[in-house]
mmCIF file of C-alpha atoms and ligand atoms in Angstrom:
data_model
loop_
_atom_site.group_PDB
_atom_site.id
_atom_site.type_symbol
_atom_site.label_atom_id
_atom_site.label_comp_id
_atom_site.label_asym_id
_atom_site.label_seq_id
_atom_site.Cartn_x
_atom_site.Cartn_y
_atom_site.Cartn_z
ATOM 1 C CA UNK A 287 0.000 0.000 0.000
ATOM 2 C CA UNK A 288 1.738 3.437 -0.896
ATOM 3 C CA UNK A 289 -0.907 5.584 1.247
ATOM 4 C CA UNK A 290 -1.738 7.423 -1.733
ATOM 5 C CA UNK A 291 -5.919 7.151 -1.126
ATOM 6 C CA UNK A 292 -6.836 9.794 1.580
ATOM 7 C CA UNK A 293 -10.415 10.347 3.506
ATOM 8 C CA UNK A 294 -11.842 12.850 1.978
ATOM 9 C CA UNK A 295 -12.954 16.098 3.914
ATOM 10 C CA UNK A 296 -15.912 16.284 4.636
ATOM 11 C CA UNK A 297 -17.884 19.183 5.149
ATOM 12 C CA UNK A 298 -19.744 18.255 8.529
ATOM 13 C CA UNK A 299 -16.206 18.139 10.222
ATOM 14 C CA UNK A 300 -16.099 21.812 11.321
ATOM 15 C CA UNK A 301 -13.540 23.968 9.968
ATOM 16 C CA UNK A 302 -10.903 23.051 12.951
ATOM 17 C CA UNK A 303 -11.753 19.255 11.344
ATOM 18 C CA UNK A 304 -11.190 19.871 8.194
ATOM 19 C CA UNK A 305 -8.074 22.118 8.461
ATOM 20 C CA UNK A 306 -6.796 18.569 10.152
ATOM 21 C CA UNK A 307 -8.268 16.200 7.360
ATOM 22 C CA UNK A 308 -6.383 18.572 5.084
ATOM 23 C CA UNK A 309 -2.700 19.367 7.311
ATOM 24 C CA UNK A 310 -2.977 16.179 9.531
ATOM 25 C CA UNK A 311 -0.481 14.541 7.177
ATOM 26 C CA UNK A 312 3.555 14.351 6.516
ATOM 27 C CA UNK A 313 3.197 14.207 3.258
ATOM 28 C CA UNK A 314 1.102 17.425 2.539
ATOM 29 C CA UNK A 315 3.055 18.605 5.632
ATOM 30 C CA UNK A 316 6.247 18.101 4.303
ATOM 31 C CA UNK A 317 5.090 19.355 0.739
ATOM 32 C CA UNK A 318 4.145 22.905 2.262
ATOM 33 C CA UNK A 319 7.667 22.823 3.722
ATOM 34 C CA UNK A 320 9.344 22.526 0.686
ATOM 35 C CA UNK A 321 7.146 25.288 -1.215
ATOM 36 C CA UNK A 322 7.729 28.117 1.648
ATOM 37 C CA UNK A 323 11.404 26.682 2.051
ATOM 38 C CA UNK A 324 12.691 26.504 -1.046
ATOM 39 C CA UNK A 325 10.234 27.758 -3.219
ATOM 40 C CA UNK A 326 9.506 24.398 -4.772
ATOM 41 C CA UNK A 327 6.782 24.709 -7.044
ATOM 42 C CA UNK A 328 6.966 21.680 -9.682
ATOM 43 C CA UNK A 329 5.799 17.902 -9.088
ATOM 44 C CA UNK A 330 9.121 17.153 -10.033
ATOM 45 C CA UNK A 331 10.830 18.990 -7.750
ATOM 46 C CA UNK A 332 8.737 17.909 -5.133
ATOM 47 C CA UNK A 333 9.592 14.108 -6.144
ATOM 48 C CA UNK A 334 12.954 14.647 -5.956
ATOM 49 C CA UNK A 335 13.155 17.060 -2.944
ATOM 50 C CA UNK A 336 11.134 14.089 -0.812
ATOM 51 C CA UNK A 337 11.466 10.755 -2.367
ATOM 52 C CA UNK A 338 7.698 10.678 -2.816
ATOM 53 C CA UNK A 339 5.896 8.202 -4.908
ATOM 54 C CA UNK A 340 4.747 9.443 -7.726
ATOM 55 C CA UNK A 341 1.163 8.085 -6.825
ATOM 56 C CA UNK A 342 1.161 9.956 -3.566
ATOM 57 C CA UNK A 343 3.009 13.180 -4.362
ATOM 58 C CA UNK A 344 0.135 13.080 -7.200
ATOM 59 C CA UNK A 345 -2.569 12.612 -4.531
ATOM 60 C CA UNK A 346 -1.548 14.677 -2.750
ATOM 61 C CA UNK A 347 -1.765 17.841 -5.113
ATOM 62 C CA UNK A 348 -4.377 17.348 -6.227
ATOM 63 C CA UNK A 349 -5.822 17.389 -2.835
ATOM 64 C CA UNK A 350 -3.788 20.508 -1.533
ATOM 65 C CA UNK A 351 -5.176 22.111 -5.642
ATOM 66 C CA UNK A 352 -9.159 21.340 -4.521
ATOM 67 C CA UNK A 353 -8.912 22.851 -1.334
ATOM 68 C CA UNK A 354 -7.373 25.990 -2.293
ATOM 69 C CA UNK A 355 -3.895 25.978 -1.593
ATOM 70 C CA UNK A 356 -2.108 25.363 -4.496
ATOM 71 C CA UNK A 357 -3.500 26.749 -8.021
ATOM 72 C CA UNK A 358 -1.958 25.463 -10.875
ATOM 73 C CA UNK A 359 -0.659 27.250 -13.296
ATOM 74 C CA UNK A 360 0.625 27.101 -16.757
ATOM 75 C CA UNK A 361 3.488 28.667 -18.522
ATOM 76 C CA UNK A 362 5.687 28.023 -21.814
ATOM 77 C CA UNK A 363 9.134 26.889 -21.386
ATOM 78 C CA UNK A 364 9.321 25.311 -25.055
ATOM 79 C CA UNK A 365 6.396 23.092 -23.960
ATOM 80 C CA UNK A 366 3.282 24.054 -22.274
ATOM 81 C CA UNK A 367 4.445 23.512 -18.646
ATOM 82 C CA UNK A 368 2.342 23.125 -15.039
ATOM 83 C CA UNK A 369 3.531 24.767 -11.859
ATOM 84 C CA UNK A 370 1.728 24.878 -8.651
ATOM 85 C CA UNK A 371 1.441 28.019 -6.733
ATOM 86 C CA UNK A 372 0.617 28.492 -3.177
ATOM 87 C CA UNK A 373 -3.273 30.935 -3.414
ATOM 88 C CA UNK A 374 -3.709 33.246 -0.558
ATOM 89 C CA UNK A 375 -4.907 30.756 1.307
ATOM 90 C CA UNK A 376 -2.109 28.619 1.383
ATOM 91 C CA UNK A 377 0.431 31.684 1.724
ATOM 92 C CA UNK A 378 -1.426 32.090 5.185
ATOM 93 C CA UNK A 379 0.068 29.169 6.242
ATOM 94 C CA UNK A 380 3.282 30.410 6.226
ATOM 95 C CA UNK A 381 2.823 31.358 10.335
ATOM 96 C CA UNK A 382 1.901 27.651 10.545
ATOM 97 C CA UNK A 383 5.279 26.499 9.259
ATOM 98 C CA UNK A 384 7.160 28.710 10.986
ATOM 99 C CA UNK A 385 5.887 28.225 14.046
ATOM 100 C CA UNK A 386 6.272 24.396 13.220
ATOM 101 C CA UNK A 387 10.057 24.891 13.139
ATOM 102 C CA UNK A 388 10.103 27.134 16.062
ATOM 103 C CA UNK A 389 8.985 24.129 18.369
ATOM 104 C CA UNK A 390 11.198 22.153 16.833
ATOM 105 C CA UNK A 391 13.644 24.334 17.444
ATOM 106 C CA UNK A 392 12.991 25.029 20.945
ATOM 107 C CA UNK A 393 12.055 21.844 21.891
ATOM 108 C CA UNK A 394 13.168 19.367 20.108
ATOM 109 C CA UNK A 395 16.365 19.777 18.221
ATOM 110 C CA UNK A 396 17.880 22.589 20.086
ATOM 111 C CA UNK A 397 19.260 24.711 17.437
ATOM 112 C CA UNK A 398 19.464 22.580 14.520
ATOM 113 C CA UNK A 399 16.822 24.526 12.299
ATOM 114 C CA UNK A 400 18.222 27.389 10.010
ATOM 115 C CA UNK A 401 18.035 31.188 11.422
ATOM 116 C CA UNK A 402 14.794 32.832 10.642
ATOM 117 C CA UNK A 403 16.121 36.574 9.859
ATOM 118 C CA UNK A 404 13.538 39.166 10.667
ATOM 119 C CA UNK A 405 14.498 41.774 7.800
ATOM 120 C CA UNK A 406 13.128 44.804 9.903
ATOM 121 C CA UNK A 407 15.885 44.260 12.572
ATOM 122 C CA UNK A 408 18.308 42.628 10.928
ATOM 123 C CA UNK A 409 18.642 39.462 13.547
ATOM 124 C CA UNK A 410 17.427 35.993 14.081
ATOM 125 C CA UNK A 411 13.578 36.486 14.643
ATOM 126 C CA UNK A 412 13.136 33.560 16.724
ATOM 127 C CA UNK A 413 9.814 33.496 16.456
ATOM 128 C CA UNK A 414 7.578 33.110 19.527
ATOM 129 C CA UNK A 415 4.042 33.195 20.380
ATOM 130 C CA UNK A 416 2.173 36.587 20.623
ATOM 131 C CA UNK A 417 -1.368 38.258 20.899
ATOM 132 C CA UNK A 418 -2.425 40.223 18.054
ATOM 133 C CA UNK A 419 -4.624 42.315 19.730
ATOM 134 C CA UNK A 420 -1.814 43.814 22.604
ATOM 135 C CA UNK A 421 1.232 42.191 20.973
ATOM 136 C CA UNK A 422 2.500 40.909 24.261
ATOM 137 C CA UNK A 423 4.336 37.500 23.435
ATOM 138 C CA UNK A 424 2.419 34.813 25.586
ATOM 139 C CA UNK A 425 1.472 30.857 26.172
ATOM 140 C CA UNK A 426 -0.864 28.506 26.993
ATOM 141 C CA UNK A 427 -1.286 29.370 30.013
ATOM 142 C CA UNK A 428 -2.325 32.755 29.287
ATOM 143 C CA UNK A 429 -5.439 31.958 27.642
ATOM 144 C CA UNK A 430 -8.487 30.459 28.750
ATOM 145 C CA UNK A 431 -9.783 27.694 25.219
ATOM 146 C CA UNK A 432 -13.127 26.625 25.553
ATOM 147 C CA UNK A 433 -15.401 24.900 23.157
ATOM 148 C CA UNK A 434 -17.614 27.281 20.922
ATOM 149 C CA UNK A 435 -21.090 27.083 19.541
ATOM 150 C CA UNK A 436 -19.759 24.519 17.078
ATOM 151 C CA UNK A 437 -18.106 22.666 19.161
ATOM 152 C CA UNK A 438 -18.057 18.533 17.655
ATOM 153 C CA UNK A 439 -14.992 19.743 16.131
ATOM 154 C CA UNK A 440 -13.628 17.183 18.957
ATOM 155 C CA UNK A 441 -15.295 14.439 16.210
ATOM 156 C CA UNK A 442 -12.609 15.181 13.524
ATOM 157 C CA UNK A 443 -11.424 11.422 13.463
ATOM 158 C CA UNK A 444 -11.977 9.427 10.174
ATOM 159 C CA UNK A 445 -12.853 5.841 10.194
ATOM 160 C CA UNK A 446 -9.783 5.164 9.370
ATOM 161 C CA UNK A 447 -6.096 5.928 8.018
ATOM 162 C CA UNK A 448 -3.962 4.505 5.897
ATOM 163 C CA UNK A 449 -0.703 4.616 8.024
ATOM 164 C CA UNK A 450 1.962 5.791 6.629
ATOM 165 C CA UNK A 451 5.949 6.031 5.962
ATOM 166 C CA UNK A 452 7.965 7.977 5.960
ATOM 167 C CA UNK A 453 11.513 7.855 4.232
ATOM 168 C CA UNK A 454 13.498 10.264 7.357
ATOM 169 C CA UNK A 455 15.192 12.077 4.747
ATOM 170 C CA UNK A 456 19.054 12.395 4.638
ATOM 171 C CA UNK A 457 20.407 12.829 7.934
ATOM 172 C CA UNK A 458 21.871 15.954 7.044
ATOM 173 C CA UNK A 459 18.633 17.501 5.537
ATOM 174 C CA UNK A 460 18.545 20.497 8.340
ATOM 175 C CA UNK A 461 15.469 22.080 6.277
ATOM 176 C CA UNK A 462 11.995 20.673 6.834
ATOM 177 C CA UNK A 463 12.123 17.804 8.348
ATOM 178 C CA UNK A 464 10.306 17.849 12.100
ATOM 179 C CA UNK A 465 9.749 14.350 13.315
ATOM 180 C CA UNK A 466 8.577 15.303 16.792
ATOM 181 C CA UNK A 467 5.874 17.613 15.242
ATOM 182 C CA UNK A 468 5.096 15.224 12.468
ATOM 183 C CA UNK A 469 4.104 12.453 14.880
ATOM 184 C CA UNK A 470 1.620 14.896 16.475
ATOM 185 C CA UNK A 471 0.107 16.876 13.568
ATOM 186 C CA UNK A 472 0.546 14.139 11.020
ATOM 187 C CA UNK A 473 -2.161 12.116 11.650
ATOM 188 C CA UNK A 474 -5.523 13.471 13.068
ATOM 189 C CA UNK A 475 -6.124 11.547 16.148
ATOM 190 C CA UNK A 476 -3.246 12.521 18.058
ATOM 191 C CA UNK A 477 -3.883 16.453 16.821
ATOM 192 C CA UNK A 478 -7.473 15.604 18.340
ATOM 193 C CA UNK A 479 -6.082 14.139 21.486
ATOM 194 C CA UNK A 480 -3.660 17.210 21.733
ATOM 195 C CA UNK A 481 -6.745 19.297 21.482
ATOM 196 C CA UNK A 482 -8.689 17.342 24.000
ATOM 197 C CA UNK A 483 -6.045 18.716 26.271
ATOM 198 C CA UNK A 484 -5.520 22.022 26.100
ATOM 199 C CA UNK A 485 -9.357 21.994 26.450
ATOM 200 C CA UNK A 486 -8.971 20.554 29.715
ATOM 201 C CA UNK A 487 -9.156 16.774 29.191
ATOM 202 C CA UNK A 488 -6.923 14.406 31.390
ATOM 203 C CA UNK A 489 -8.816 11.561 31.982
ATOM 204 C CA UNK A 490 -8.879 8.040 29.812
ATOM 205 C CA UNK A 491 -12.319 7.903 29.601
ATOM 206 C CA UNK A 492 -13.069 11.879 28.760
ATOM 207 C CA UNK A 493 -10.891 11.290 26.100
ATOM 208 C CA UNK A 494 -12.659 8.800 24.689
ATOM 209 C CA UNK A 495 -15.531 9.684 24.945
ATOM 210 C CA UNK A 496 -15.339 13.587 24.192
ATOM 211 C CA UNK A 497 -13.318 12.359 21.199
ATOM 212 C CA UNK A 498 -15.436 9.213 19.932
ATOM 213 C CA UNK A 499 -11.969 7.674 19.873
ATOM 214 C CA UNK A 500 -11.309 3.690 19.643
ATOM 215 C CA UNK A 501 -9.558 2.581 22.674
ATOM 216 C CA UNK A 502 -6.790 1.180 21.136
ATOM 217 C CA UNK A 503 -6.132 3.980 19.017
ATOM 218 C CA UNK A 504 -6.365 6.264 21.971
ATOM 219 C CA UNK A 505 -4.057 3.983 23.865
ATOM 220 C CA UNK A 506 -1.121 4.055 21.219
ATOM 221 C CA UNK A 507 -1.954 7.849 21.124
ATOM 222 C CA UNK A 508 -1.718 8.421 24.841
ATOM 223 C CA UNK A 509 1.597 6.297 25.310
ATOM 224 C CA UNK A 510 3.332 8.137 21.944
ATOM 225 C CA UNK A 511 2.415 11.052 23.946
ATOM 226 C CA UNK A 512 4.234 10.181 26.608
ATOM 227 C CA UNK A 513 7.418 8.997 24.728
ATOM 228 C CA UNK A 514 7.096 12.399 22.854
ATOM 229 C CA UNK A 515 7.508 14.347 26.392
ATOM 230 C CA UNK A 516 4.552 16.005 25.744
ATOM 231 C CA UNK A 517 2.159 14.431 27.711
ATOM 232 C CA UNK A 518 3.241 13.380 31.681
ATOM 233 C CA UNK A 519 1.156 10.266 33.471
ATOM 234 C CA UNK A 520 0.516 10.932 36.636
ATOM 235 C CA UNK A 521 0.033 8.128 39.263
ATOM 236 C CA UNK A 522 -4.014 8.872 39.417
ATOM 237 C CA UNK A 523 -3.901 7.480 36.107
ATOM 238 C CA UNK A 524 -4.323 10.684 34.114
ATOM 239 C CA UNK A 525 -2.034 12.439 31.525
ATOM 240 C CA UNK A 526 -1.231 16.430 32.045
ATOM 241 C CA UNK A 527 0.509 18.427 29.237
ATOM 242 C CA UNK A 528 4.103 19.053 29.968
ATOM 243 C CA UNK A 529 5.963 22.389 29.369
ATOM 244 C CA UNK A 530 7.105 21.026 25.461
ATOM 245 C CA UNK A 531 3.370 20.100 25.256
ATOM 246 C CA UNK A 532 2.285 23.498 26.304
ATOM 247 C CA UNK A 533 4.734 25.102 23.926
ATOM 248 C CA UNK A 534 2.752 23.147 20.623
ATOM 249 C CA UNK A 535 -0.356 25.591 21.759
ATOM 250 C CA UNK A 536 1.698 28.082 19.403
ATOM 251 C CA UNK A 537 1.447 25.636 16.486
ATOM 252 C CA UNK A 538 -2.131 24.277 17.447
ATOM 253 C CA UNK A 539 -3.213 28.160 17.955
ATOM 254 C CA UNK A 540 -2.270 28.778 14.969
ATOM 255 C CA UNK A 541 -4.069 25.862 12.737
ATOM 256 C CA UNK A 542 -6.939 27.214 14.155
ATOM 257 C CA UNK A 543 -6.876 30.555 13.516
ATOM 258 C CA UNK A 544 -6.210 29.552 10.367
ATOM 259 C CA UNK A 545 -9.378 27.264 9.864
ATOM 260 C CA UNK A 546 -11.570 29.251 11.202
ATOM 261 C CA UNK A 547 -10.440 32.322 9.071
ATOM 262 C CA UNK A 548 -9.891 30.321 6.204
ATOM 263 C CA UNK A 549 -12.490 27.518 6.259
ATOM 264 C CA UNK A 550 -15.438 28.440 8.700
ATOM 265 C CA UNK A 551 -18.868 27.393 7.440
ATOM 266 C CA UNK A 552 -21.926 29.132 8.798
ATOM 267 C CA UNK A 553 -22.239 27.403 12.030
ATOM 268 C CA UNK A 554 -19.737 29.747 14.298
ATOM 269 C CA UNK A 555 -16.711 28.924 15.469
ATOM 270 C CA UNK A 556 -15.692 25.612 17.720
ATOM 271 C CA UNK A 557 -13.351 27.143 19.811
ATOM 272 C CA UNK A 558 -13.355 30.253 21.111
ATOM 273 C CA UNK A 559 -9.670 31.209 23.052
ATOM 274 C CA UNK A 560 -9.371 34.084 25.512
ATOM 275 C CA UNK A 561 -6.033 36.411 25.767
ATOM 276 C CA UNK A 562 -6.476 36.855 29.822
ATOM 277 C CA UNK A 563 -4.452 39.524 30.191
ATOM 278 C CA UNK A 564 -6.395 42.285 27.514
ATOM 279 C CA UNK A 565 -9.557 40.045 27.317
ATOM 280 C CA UNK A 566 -9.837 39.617 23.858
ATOM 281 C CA UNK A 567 -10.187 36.810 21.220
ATOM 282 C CA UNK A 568 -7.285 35.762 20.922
ATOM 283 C CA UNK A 569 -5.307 36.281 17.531
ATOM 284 C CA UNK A 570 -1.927 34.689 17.736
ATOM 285 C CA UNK A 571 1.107 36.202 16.394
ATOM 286 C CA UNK A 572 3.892 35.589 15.942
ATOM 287 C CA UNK A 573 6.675 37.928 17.582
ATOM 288 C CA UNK A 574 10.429 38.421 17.122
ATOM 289 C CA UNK A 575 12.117 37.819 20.199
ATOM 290 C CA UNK A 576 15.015 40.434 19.407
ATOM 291 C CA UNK A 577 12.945 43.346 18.634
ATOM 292 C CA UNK A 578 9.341 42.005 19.610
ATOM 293 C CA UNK A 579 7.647 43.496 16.383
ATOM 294 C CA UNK A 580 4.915 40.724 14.782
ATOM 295 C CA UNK A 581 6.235 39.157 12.080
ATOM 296 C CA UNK A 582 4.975 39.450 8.512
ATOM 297 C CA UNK A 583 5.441 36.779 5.785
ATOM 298 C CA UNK A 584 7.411 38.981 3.380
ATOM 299 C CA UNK A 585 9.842 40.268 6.663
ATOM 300 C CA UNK A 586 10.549 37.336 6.851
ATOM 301 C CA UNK A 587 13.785 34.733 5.222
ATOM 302 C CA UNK A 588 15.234 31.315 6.333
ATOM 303 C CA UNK A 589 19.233 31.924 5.725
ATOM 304 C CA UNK A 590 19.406 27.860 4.261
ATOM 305 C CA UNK A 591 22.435 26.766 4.858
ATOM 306 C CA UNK A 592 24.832 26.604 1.527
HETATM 307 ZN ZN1 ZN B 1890 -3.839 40.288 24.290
HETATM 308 ZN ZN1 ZN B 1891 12.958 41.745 14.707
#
């Protein structure tokens, strides 16, 4: 099986479930990378930038092209030629990504990622969480998530996925590759589970039954978790988020701002997140940590190494 065949969205997900039907895979995950990073923008490059099946990387596109990410577009270089272009849409992600790396960064792999220079100031922007709204940088713990009138978001689970590999890449490939975030984002029941937590959720059984989860599944979940350092079981027999855990709020703050800008339906919004300090919705940010301005996509350049 080469994983190619997806769920497909579907609409009754929510837009927080459908923004992790979409992301909630290396693949497209790793695709995005390469198309902020390095400006990939050609199915070959992608094949050869990944190692990708042609079958998946194809899958995948067209996927990423029918939800408005990627437009494709043609132009003549002796033949009639296809390139893909990230829309609007998918040039929002961009905070996403880098916010991606900046976990990584922090948490994971210490240093490893490429500077981020922040053109304004002229330094590495090491980007960290902020609030739109008062543009003081912030965490988890500053905000107060709870479940909106649209709230069965919790329900994003499919039936089932196909699980998948994935080649690790040279060792030496400093851009892109984040394994730590790709085991929680990359597949949609552990984003759900991650979710489940920051809204509050500790317990077994109010995980599984807030998330409609299998047992099983929610078992391997739970104890990945746990291996990841992101989740910490405690001798009552429930799991609390540890500080790295906490830190992912940044990246999970930001998918959602992102669906519900991006992909809300009619019915509201699922989650609604407080700022405590100003009191408003909270809009995340990100801020530069050496001049504490919010960053802006076109501010913004990885110096790649080479
Ligand atoms: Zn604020
Ligand atoms: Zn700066």
């Amino acid at each position: 099986m080469d994983g190619a065949e997806r769920e497909p969205v579907r609409a009754e997900l929510g837009a927080i479930g459908q923004a992790l039907a979409i992301l909630g895979d290396r693949w497209v995950l790793l695709i995005l990378q390469r198309a902020f990073l390095l400006r990939i923008r050609t199915f070959a490059g992608w094949r050869d930038a990944l190692g990708i099946s042609e079958s998946v990387l194809a899958a995948r596109l067209r996927e990423l092209v029918d939800h408005g990410i990627f437009e494709l577009s043609a132009y003549r270089n002796g033949r009639t030629r296809y390139e893909y272009r990230l829309t609007e849409r998918g040039l929002r992600l961009w905070a996403l990504l880098v916010a991606i790396q900046a976990w990584e960064r922090d948490w994971v792999s210490r240093g490893r990622f490429p500077p981020l220079l922040h053109e304004l100031c002229g330094q590495d922007a090491r980007p960290r969480l902020g609030c739109g709204v008062c543009l003081e940088p912030m965490s988890a713990r500053d905000t107060r998530t709870e479940p909106g009138p649209q709230a069965a978001f919790s329900r994003v689970g499919p039936p089932r996925r196909h699980r998948r590999t994935v080649r690790s890449g040279t060792p030496a490939d400093l851009i892109g590759y984040c394994p730590a975030s790709m085991e929680i984002l990359g597949d949609q029941w552990s984003t759900s589970v991650l979710a489940g937590a920051f809204l509050g959720t500790h317990r077994f059984v109010d995980f599984q039954s807030g998330l409609g989860i299998a047992p099983s599944v929610l078992t391997d979940r739970l104890r990945r978790f746990v291996e990841l350092g992101v989740f910490d079981p405690r001798p009552d027999g429930s799991y609390r988020l540890t500080d790295r855990g906490l830190a992912f709020f940044e990246v999970f703050a930001l998918l959602v701002d992102w669906a519900q800008r991006e992909l809300s339906a009619s019915e509201g919004s699922a989650l609604s997140i407080t700022h405590l300090r100003c009191g408003a919705a909270f809009r995340p940010v990100l801020l530069c940590r050496a001049c504490g301005r919010p960053l802006e996509r076109r501010e913004v350049r990885f110096l790649l190494p080479g």
